[in-house]
XYZ file of C-alpha atoms in Angstrom:
338
model
C -7.358 -9.005 -21.967
C -6.691 -12.671 -22.306
C -7.920 -15.419 -19.998
C -4.388 -15.937 -18.703
C -3.772 -12.297 -17.900
C -3.767 -11.289 -14.202
C -2.914 -8.164 -12.299
C -1.316 -8.368 -8.828
C -1.377 -5.569 -6.228
C 1.562 -6.738 -4.186
C 1.406 -4.473 -1.179
C 3.203 -4.174 2.083
C 0.183 -5.451 4.000
C -2.026 -7.216 1.518
C -1.998 -8.965 -1.862
C -4.898 -8.631 -4.309
C -5.195 -10.527 -7.612
C -7.493 -9.097 -10.216
C -8.765 -10.218 -13.781
C -10.707 -7.765 -15.952
C -13.214 -10.486 -17.001
C -13.783 -11.770 -13.469
C -12.904 -8.911 -11.103
C -11.116 -9.434 -7.866
C -10.357 -13.204 -7.474
C -8.174 -13.113 -4.290
C -7.428 -10.837 -1.442
C -5.289 -11.881 1.397
C -3.043 -10.307 4.077
C 0.648 -10.378 2.713
C 1.826 -12.650 5.517
C 3.666 -16.008 5.290
C 4.260 -18.661 7.950
C 7.019 -21.279 7.344
C 8.659 -24.032 9.346
C 12.350 -22.832 9.639
C 13.538 -26.428 10.110
C 12.915 -27.368 6.452
C 11.456 -24.074 4.987
C 8.145 -25.776 4.366
C 5.039 -23.642 3.962
C 2.590 -23.671 6.909
C 0.190 -20.878 6.045
C -0.312 -17.916 3.792
C -2.730 -14.885 4.164
C -5.350 -14.700 6.833
C -4.358 -17.944 8.634
C -0.767 -16.721 8.723
C -1.823 -13.343 10.025
C -3.534 -14.939 13.007
C -0.121 -16.569 13.876
C 1.789 -13.432 14.130
C 3.396 -13.152 17.593
C 1.925 -16.488 18.625
C 4.222 -19.056 17.104
C 6.933 -21.342 18.640
C 10.565 -20.577 17.794
C 10.783 -22.828 14.782
C 7.808 -21.243 13.046
C 8.422 -17.856 11.378
C 5.386 -15.720 10.445
C 6.098 -12.366 8.853
C 5.408 -9.837 6.089
C 7.824 -10.533 3.240
C 7.659 -6.931 1.935
C 8.806 -3.914 3.834
C 8.003 -0.283 2.772
C 6.615 -1.551 -0.556
C 9.602 -3.596 -1.633
C 10.751 -7.128 -1.306
C 12.653 -7.733 1.981
C 12.616 -11.485 1.823
C 12.881 -12.967 -1.633
C 12.127 -16.592 -0.536
C 9.027 -15.685 1.456
C 7.694 -13.506 -1.323
C 8.097 -16.352 -3.900
C 6.319 -18.819 -1.522
C 3.497 -16.271 -0.945
C 3.091 -15.519 -4.697
C 3.098 -19.177 -5.683
C 0.425 -20.055 -3.181
C -1.758 -17.080 -4.030
C -1.521 -17.545 -7.801
C -2.403 -21.213 -7.313
C -5.420 -20.331 -5.123
C -6.600 -17.536 -7.527
C -6.167 -19.439 -10.808
C -6.731 -23.077 -9.651
C -3.439 -24.148 -11.254
C 0.280 -23.630 -10.918
C 0.956 -25.337 -14.270
C -0.474 -22.638 -16.393
C 1.905 -19.727 -17.112
C 0.258 -16.258 -16.846
C 1.010 -12.773 -18.209
C 1.289 -10.732 -15.101
C 1.138 -7.009 -14.450
C 2.309 -6.187 -10.945
C 2.434 -2.705 -9.334
C 5.429 -1.155 -7.713
C 6.093 2.189 -5.883
C 7.227 4.986 -8.235
C 10.551 5.344 -6.317
C 11.571 1.688 -6.645
C 15.187 1.037 -7.605
C 16.329 -1.218 -10.487
C 17.650 -3.725 -7.996
C 14.246 -3.817 -6.259
C 12.430 -4.110 -9.555
C 14.582 -7.260 -10.403
C 13.685 -8.770 -7.052
C 9.959 -8.336 -7.865
C 10.305 -9.710 -11.380
C 12.257 -12.714 -10.271
C 9.743 -13.485 -7.538
C 6.849 -13.427 -10.009
C 8.658 -15.383 -12.713
C 9.695 -18.073 -10.231
C 6.126 -18.129 -9.103
C 4.659 -18.980 -12.458
C 4.593 -15.695 -14.514
C 5.152 -16.201 -18.289
C 5.867 -12.518 -18.992
C 5.971 -9.806 -16.290
C 5.022 -6.134 -16.671
C 5.651 -3.547 -13.907
C 3.384 -0.609 -13.405
C 3.898 2.267 -11.060
C 1.135 2.519 -8.388
C -0.050 6.111 -9.401
C -0.671 4.986 -12.942
C -2.513 1.956 -11.629
C -4.470 4.016 -9.258
C -5.479 6.457 -11.861
C -6.767 3.691 -14.242
C -8.617 2.008 -11.272
C -10.301 5.271 -10.286
C -11.737 5.616 -13.733
C -9.478 8.527 -14.977
C -8.937 8.530 -18.810
C -5.172 8.667 -18.664
C -4.849 8.861 -22.517
C -6.210 12.436 -22.520
C -3.820 15.517 -22.465
C -5.293 16.491 -19.147
C -3.432 16.775 -15.850
C -4.533 14.749 -12.874
C -2.816 14.714 -9.394
C -2.945 11.294 -7.744
C -1.965 10.763 -4.042
C -1.701 7.048 -3.297
C -1.190 6.149 0.424
C -0.580 2.518 1.070
C 0.745 0.568 3.818
C 4.520 1.024 3.087
C 4.754 3.937 0.660
C 3.092 7.191 -0.244
C 3.217 8.190 -3.886
C 2.214 11.577 -5.373
C 2.114 11.914 -9.145
C 0.872 14.105 -11.920
C -0.400 11.978 -14.901
C -1.226 13.075 -18.496
C -1.209 11.561 -21.945
C -0.696 7.998 -20.789
C 2.118 8.692 -18.568
C 3.621 10.256 -15.395
C 4.729 13.783 -15.866
C 6.462 13.890 -12.463
C 6.262 12.159 -9.199
C 7.462 12.083 -5.622
C 7.455 9.184 -3.200
C 8.160 8.631 0.539
C 8.405 5.309 2.415
C 6.274 6.610 5.146
C 2.543 5.462 5.188
C 0.040 3.424 7.190
C 2.470 0.955 8.743
C 4.652 3.820 10.162
C 1.603 5.393 11.706
C 0.948 2.106 13.551
C 4.598 2.204 14.837
C 4.258 5.791 16.036
C 1.108 4.944 17.986
C 2.853 2.005 19.564
C 5.740 4.316 20.438
C 3.244 6.873 21.874
C 1.530 4.244 24.150
C 4.977 3.027 25.382
C 6.530 6.406 26.108
C 3.602 8.393 27.397
C 1.476 5.670 29.103
C 4.008 3.008 29.750
C 1.708 0.576 27.964
C 2.961 -2.065 25.512
C 0.549 -2.773 22.664
C 0.647 -4.777 19.443
C 0.204 -3.688 15.752
C -3.386 -4.881 15.690
C -4.310 -2.640 18.639
C -2.331 0.283 17.120
C -4.180 -0.178 13.813
C -7.521 -0.345 15.699
C -6.784 2.992 17.419
C -5.718 4.546 14.124
C -8.974 3.591 12.376
C -11.164 4.573 15.396
C -9.765 7.921 16.386
C -6.688 8.640 14.237
C -6.771 12.046 12.436
C -4.337 14.465 10.842
C -6.789 17.455 10.914
C -8.711 19.286 13.701
C -8.407 16.657 16.534
C -10.919 16.539 19.359
C -10.045 15.906 22.979
C -13.663 14.507 23.537
C -13.314 11.607 21.099
C -11.713 8.567 22.905
C -10.898 4.893 22.402
C -10.256 2.022 24.814
C -6.674 0.711 24.610
C -5.710 -2.724 25.935
C -2.083 -3.761 26.619
C 0.528 -4.697 29.083
C 1.710 -2.205 31.679
C 5.475 -1.924 31.245
C 6.136 -1.118 34.937
C 3.847 -3.768 36.654
C 3.838 -6.283 33.691
C 0.121 -6.823 34.246
C -2.623 -6.397 31.657
C -4.180 -2.853 31.679
C -6.874 -0.900 29.874
C -6.672 2.865 29.432
C -8.725 5.580 27.660
C -6.893 7.575 24.973
C -8.145 10.749 23.384
C -7.989 11.681 19.751
C -5.747 14.547 20.689
C -3.204 12.227 22.118
C -3.154 10.084 18.905
C -2.988 13.223 16.761
C 0.313 14.119 18.491
C 1.847 10.866 17.260
C 0.637 10.967 13.638
C 0.612 14.724 12.954
C 4.167 14.628 11.512
C 2.821 12.252 8.656
C 0.285 14.944 7.771
C 3.012 17.604 7.612
C 5.151 15.261 5.430
C 2.252 14.480 3.113
C 1.450 18.236 2.587
C 5.101 18.882 1.937
C 5.239 16.124 -0.634
C 2.162 17.309 -2.497
C 3.447 20.922 -2.514
C 6.731 19.864 -3.905
C 5.014 18.079 -6.819
C 2.671 21.109 -7.479
C 5.678 23.479 -7.396
C 7.314 21.519 -10.294
C 4.115 21.049 -12.263
C 3.943 22.958 -15.513
C 1.346 25.811 -15.461
C -0.932 24.148 -18.085
C -1.223 21.038 -15.972
C -1.552 23.067 -12.748
C -4.664 24.676 -14.205
C -6.059 21.138 -15.024
C -5.380 19.945 -11.476
C -7.118 22.985 -10.085
C -10.225 22.018 -12.084
C -10.011 18.233 -11.528
C -8.847 18.365 -7.893
C -6.622 16.040 -6.058
C -7.602 12.268 -5.983
C -6.844 10.158 -2.965
C -6.359 6.368 -3.330
C -5.016 3.616 -1.156
C -6.026 2.314 2.196
C -4.033 5.113 4.013
C -6.268 7.689 2.307
C -9.135 6.508 4.640
C -7.339 8.055 7.576
C -9.553 10.774 9.051
C -8.741 14.379 8.040
C -6.563 13.648 5.037
C -8.774 15.296 2.374
C -9.506 18.266 4.706
C -5.825 18.786 5.490
C -4.721 18.775 1.840
C -7.557 21.008 0.720
C -6.830 23.508 3.529
C -3.084 23.628 2.713
C -3.184 23.586 -1.086
C -6.606 25.371 -1.761
C -7.305 22.558 -4.299
C -10.489 20.485 -3.976
C -9.493 16.947 -2.685
C -11.553 13.828 -2.692
C -11.230 10.144 -2.059
C -11.761 7.729 -4.987
C -15.096 5.797 -4.807
C -13.129 2.592 -3.886
C -9.788 3.858 -2.656
C -8.496 0.514 -1.310
C -9.265 -1.401 -4.560
C -8.058 1.344 -7.052
C -4.473 -0.032 -7.535
C -5.608 -3.608 -7.960
C -8.356 -2.745 -10.378
C -6.078 -0.531 -12.406
C -3.323 -3.167 -12.381
C -5.779 -5.775 -13.869
C -7.233 -3.304 -16.390
C -3.755 -2.052 -17.470
C -3.489 -4.764 -20.131
C -5.816 -2.667 -22.257
C -3.138 0.121 -22.210
C 0.047 -1.922 -22.844
C 0.633 -0.354 -26.268
C -0.052 3.235 -25.252
C 1.405 3.712 -21.850
C 4.472 5.998 -22.054
C 5.961 6.046 -18.531
C 5.373 4.260 -15.242
C 5.072 1.003 -17.188
C 7.660 -1.376 -18.453
C 8.086 -5.107 -19.472
C 10.755 -5.927 -16.989
C 10.610 -9.691 -18.002
C 13.049 -8.665 -20.767
C 15.914 -8.523 -18.238
C 16.759 -12.154 -18.788
C 13.698 -14.208 -19.217
């Protein structure tokens, strides 16, 4: 891997830039704040995140990606330019870039990602699907004729894929992951408790007592928000059982997605998966009960990767070593017209 080679994990909620010889060189929330009067940059990353919901009308702070794909081309370019400049200390040097994308991404969405990276300083752009990057980052030898089942749960998408011999044998994806769980918790608080809460509070509840398996009514969390009836601030106590009601459908969809992939997997690879188990990656895999639920429903040993949040970014950076042998889930999209 050359000195000018970088891997970018461009996620719905965060952006991580990785170099094989230096490790992780940047990690920031995937948020941009601009002045809408002249489209000038105000802040990127953590500083922009702190502005969400607190800005005057002429300042727009938002996530430029939605469900794992580019929703605002302009804001994505602004964010990438600033992050590459911070990470590499220069915007003048053109880099070879590998960037990860969900496995169900369309050709139009691929072009949007490539154009954003090229306009942000990429010399040549490669796309790698998240399950392949996650497998590499988790330390799996993807070149062997041995089946592995990867379940990558991010902020915007959930990918399930079987990998073998440097490629993806089959995969399924859904645009339902960590961010949707936050929305469901917000909806629960509004409908059941008439309490209005923000995304940060919803994420805090999810991390503290969220579960998709064997909830307890004794575990609780304090929730602060605005009472929708009185309009006054209020604090209430919510049980894990209550939160489970809001996010249990995600567990059901996840099990269904994994079972659909297993149903279509060739018998030889199914036996490999039974031996190797199911590997969980991505920040969403940290949700309590996910390994237990999948193991109970599939009867296949399920475990989280050692560093589930970083797996995709590590694999994206390390993927330069596999450019000549990766068969599927990897492409040089810069050849479109650059």
